[in-house]
Amino acid sequence: MNRLATDRSYLHYQYGTTEKLKIRQETHRRYSERQDDFIAWMLMQADVQPGQRIADLGCGPGVYFPQLASMGAHIVGVDMSPAMLADAAEQAVDANVNLLQANIEWLPLASNSCDRVMANHILYHVPDQMAALREMRRIVNTGGRVIFATNAADASRVIEDIHDEVALQLGYQSGRGVDERFNLDHLSLVRGIFPSAKVVLREDAFVYPDSEAALRYYASGM
């Protein structure tokens, strides 16, 4: 099991500033094989309606806020990182947003207070995933919807294999990426709290124009 994914010093290294996350987001925008419509696709799965209250857990710099605002949603953005929340505040200027610095294992939100809950690319960093899932179930109202985004188990296999090979040559001990802790194979974990949960697959891949673009993405994570 990958303990690095939940290590506080590693999380500060990754999310103490927005730089590394923005490199990865930029890579998705510029080099995705299919049209860059991921945010719109995710919100379609959430079926957001005007006037609904949406909890965006691990909201980061607030990339979902503009589209949520255009849909008439009331947004609660939750993140542990002050740097992420500072950037999210800039996205929240023209939106109905409340920002909270909180751990998603103990959410400072009332029970049954949200129509939609999103936890996108965040659960692999949560030490007690079941506690986080129970909190999501607590805050979502009857008839609401909870949405997760994560990667396939082998999403980074090519770059991880290269990483492992080079690490071995240099005498370092290698390890798996954060996806090992929560990926599309963890449906049974989610169903422990949300029995009707299902996987909706969105196939995509990176098409890098050169090695520099690939290395920039690699260096932002591993």
Short mmCIF file of C-alpha atoms in Angstrom, two decimals:
data_model
loop_
_atom_site.label_atom_id
_atom_site.label_comp_id
_atom_site.label_asym_id
_atom_site.label_seq_id
_atom_site.Cartn_x
_atom_site.Cartn_y
_atom_site.Cartn_z
CA MET A 1 0.00 0.00 0.00
CA ASN A 2 1.31 3.44 -0.94
CA ARG A 3 1.76 5.41 2.30
CA LEU A 4 3.38 8.33 0.48
CA ALA A 5 -0.03 9.34 -0.90
CA THR A 6 -1.21 10.28 2.62
CA ASP A 7 2.11 11.49 4.06
CA ARG A 8 1.77 15.08 5.32
CA SER A 9 5.19 16.21 4.12
CA TYR A 10 4.51 14.78 0.67
CA LEU A 11 1.07 16.44 0.53
CA HIS A 12 2.64 19.76 1.50
CA TYR A 13 5.26 19.27 -1.22
CA GLN A 14 2.50 18.57 -3.73
CA TYR A 15 -0.14 21.06 -2.63
CA GLY A 16 1.63 23.68 -0.54
CA THR A 17 1.49 25.71 -3.74
CA THR A 18 -0.69 25.29 -6.82
CA GLU A 19 2.28 24.92 -9.22
CA LYS A 20 2.42 21.12 -9.58
CA LEU A 21 -1.33 20.61 -9.77
CA LYS A 22 -1.61 23.30 -12.44
CA ILE A 23 1.07 21.55 -14.53
CA ARG A 24 -1.01 18.38 -14.47
CA GLN A 25 -4.20 20.26 -15.28
CA GLU A 26 -2.44 22.04 -18.13
CA THR A 27 -1.26 18.68 -19.48
CA HIS A 28 -4.84 17.44 -19.58
CA ARG A 29 -5.99 20.56 -21.40
CA ARG A 30 -3.22 20.55 -23.99
CA TYR A 31 -2.41 16.91 -24.63
CA SER A 32 -5.58 14.90 -24.05
CA GLU A 33 -6.38 12.58 -26.93
CA ARG A 34 -10.02 13.59 -26.93
CA GLN A 35 -11.68 16.99 -26.69
CA ASP A 36 -10.96 18.84 -23.45
CA ASP A 37 -14.48 18.50 -22.05
CA PHE A 38 -13.74 16.69 -18.80
CA ILE A 39 -15.28 19.27 -16.45
CA ALA A 40 -18.47 19.50 -18.52
CA TRP A 41 -18.58 15.69 -18.72
CA MET A 42 -18.21 15.37 -14.94
CA LEU A 43 -20.97 17.89 -14.27
CA MET A 44 -23.22 16.04 -16.70
CA GLN A 45 -22.75 12.93 -14.52
CA ALA A 46 -23.63 15.03 -11.48
CA ASP A 47 -26.82 16.29 -13.18
CA VAL A 48 -26.51 19.70 -11.52
CA GLN A 49 -29.71 21.77 -11.45
CA PRO A 50 -30.14 25.52 -10.81
CA GLY A 51 -30.35 26.41 -7.12
CA GLN A 52 -28.75 23.21 -5.88
CA ARG A 53 -26.04 23.25 -3.22
CA ILE A 54 -22.88 21.52 -4.43
CA ALA A 55 -20.05 20.45 -2.11
CA ASP A 56 -16.75 20.30 -4.03
CA LEU A 57 -14.46 18.32 -1.71
CA GLY A 58 -10.76 18.75 -2.42
CA CYS A 59 -11.76 21.67 -4.63
CA GLY A 60 -8.15 22.73 -5.30
CA PRO A 61 -7.98 26.02 -7.23
CA GLY A 62 -11.68 25.87 -8.05
CA VAL A 63 -11.61 24.70 -11.67
CA TYR A 64 -15.26 23.56 -11.45
CA PHE A 65 -16.54 26.86 -10.03
CA PRO A 66 -17.11 28.84 -13.27
CA GLN A 67 -19.24 26.13 -14.91
CA LEU A 68 -21.09 25.41 -11.67
CA ALA A 69 -21.83 29.12 -11.29
CA SER A 70 -23.12 29.31 -14.87
CA MET A 71 -25.51 26.48 -13.99
CA GLY A 72 -26.94 28.46 -11.07
CA ALA A 73 -25.44 26.29 -8.33
CA HIS A 74 -24.55 27.32 -4.80
CA ILE A 75 -21.03 26.01 -4.15
CA VAL A 76 -19.20 24.93 -1.01
CA GLY A 77 -15.50 24.49 -1.79
CA VAL A 78 -13.53 22.41 0.74
CA ASP A 79 -9.76 21.93 0.77
CA MET A 80 -6.98 21.49 3.31
CA SER A 81 -4.47 23.67 1.47
CA PRO A 82 -4.50 27.45 2.07
CA ALA A 83 -2.73 27.94 -1.28
CA MET A 84 -5.45 26.04 -3.12
CA LEU A 85 -8.18 28.01 -1.35
CA ALA A 86 -6.47 31.29 -2.20
CA ASP A 87 -6.62 30.41 -5.90
CA ALA A 88 -10.16 29.10 -5.49
CA ALA A 89 -11.19 32.47 -4.06
CA GLU A 90 -10.15 34.09 -7.35
CA GLN A 91 -12.41 31.66 -9.23
CA ALA A 92 -15.22 32.46 -6.80
CA VAL A 93 -15.46 36.19 -7.57
CA ASP A 94 -18.49 35.83 -9.85
CA ALA A 95 -19.91 32.73 -8.21
CA ASN A 96 -22.01 31.90 -5.17
CA VAL A 97 -19.23 30.15 -3.23
CA ASN A 98 -18.36 29.49 0.40
CA LEU A 99 -14.82 28.23 1.00
CA LEU A 100 -13.85 26.04 3.95
CA GLN A 101 -10.44 24.79 5.05
CA ALA A 102 -11.29 21.33 6.36
CA ASN A 103 -10.44 17.65 6.37
CA ILE A 104 -13.03 15.65 4.44
CA GLU A 105 -12.94 12.97 7.12
CA TRP A 106 -14.70 15.51 9.43
CA LEU A 107 -16.74 17.94 7.36
CA PRO A 108 -18.06 21.11 9.05
CA LEU A 109 -21.35 20.82 7.14
CA ALA A 110 -24.81 19.98 8.40
CA SER A 111 -26.34 16.60 7.71
CA ASN A 112 -28.51 16.41 4.58
CA SER A 113 -27.37 19.90 3.57
CA CYS A 114 -26.08 19.25 0.02
CA ASP A 115 -27.81 18.20 -3.18
CA ARG A 116 -24.61 17.06 -4.87
CA VAL A 117 -21.21 16.07 -3.45
CA MET A 118 -18.07 15.83 -5.61
CA ALA A 119 -14.79 14.26 -4.51
CA ASN A 120 -12.67 14.34 -7.63
CA HIS A 121 -9.12 12.93 -7.65
CA ILE A 122 -8.85 13.24 -3.89
CA LEU A 123 -9.70 9.96 -2.12
CA TYR A 124 -6.27 8.44 -2.73
CA HIS A 125 -4.87 11.15 -0.40
CA VAL A 126 -7.34 10.45 2.43
CA PRO A 127 -5.96 8.21 5.23
CA ASP A 128 -9.39 7.00 6.44
CA GLN A 129 -11.36 6.60 3.23
CA MET A 130 -14.35 4.98 4.93
CA ALA A 131 -14.66 7.94 7.31
CA ALA A 132 -14.65 10.30 4.33
CA LEU A 133 -17.28 8.24 2.53
CA ARG A 134 -19.48 8.20 5.63
CA GLU A 135 -19.19 11.98 5.87
CA MET A 136 -20.26 12.34 2.25
CA ARG A 137 -23.27 10.13 2.89
CA ARG A 138 -24.12 12.22 5.97
CA ILE A 139 -24.10 15.59 4.20
CA VAL A 140 -25.90 14.57 0.99
CA ASN A 141 -29.67 14.84 1.15
CA THR A 142 -32.23 12.19 0.21
CA GLY A 143 -32.32 11.91 -3.55
CA GLY A 144 -28.94 13.60 -3.86
CA ARG A 145 -25.93 12.34 -5.77
CA VAL A 146 -22.25 11.76 -4.89
CA ILE A 147 -19.66 11.85 -7.66
CA PHE A 148 -16.05 10.63 -7.61
CA ALA A 149 -13.38 10.98 -10.26
CA THR A 150 -10.32 8.76 -10.33
CA ASN A 151 -8.09 6.93 -12.79
CA ALA A 152 -7.89 3.38 -14.00
CA ALA A 153 -5.44 1.23 -12.05
CA ASP A 154 -3.05 1.13 -15.02
CA ALA A 155 -3.50 4.76 -16.12
CA SER A 156 0.15 5.63 -15.43
CA ARG A 157 1.60 2.20 -16.15
CA VAL A 158 3.89 3.25 -19.01
CA ILE A 159 5.49 6.15 -17.17
CA GLU A 160 5.68 4.14 -13.92
CA ASP A 161 7.49 1.29 -15.67
CA ILE A 162 10.07 3.73 -17.05
CA HIS A 163 10.39 5.30 -13.60
CA ASP A 164 10.97 1.87 -12.01
CA GLU A 165 13.59 0.89 -14.58
CA VAL A 166 15.60 4.08 -14.14
CA ALA A 167 15.29 3.97 -10.35
CA LEU A 168 16.69 0.42 -10.38
CA GLN A 169 19.62 1.49 -12.56
CA LEU A 170 20.41 4.36 -10.17
CA GLY A 171 20.11 2.21 -7.05
CA TYR A 172 16.88 3.72 -5.72
CA GLN A 173 13.87 1.92 -4.32
CA SER A 174 10.82 2.73 -6.41
CA GLY A 175 7.16 2.80 -5.47
CA ARG A 176 3.77 2.96 -7.11
CA GLY A 177 1.84 6.14 -7.83
CA VAL A 178 -1.00 7.49 -5.71
CA ASP A 179 -3.63 5.82 -7.91
CA GLU A 180 -2.82 2.57 -6.13
CA ARG A 181 -4.88 3.78 -3.14
CA PHE A 182 -8.04 4.65 -5.07
CA ASN A 183 -8.80 3.79 -8.67
CA LEU A 184 -11.61 2.37 -10.79
CA ASP A 185 -11.02 -1.08 -9.27
CA HIS A 186 -12.16 0.20 -5.84
CA LEU A 187 -15.89 0.14 -6.60
CA SER A 188 -16.48 -2.34 -3.77
CA LEU A 189 -14.99 0.16 -1.29
CA VAL A 190 -17.45 2.84 -2.40
CA ARG A 191 -20.35 0.38 -2.37
CA GLY A 192 -19.64 -0.26 1.31
CA ILE A 193 -21.28 3.13 1.92
CA PHE A 194 -23.14 3.73 -1.36
CA PRO A 195 -24.50 0.29 -2.40
CA SER A 196 -25.86 1.50 -5.75
CA ALA A 197 -22.58 3.10 -6.89
CA LYS A 198 -21.51 2.41 -10.46
CA VAL A 199 -18.54 3.17 -12.71
CA VAL A 200 -18.99 5.45 -15.72
CA LEU A 201 -15.90 5.10 -17.89
CA ARG A 202 -14.40 7.98 -19.87
CA GLU A 203 -11.62 6.75 -22.12
CA ASP A 204 -8.78 9.14 -22.85
CA ALA A 205 -4.99 9.25 -23.15
CA PHE A 206 -2.18 11.77 -23.42
CA VAL A 207 -0.56 12.41 -26.77
CA TYR A 208 2.65 14.26 -26.00
CA PRO A 209 4.26 16.35 -28.75
CA ASP A 210 7.76 15.71 -27.35
CA SER A 211 9.66 14.24 -24.42
CA GLU A 212 9.87 17.61 -22.65
CA ALA A 213 6.07 17.76 -22.25
CA ALA A 214 6.02 14.21 -20.88
CA LEU A 215 8.86 14.90 -18.45
CA ARG A 216 7.17 18.08 -17.20
CA TYR A 217 4.08 16.07 -16.29
CA TYR A 218 6.16 13.26 -14.78
CA ALA A 219 8.21 15.65 -12.62
CA SER A 220 5.06 17.30 -11.23
CA GLY A 221 3.97 14.04 -9.64
CA MET A 222 6.47 11.24 -9.23
#
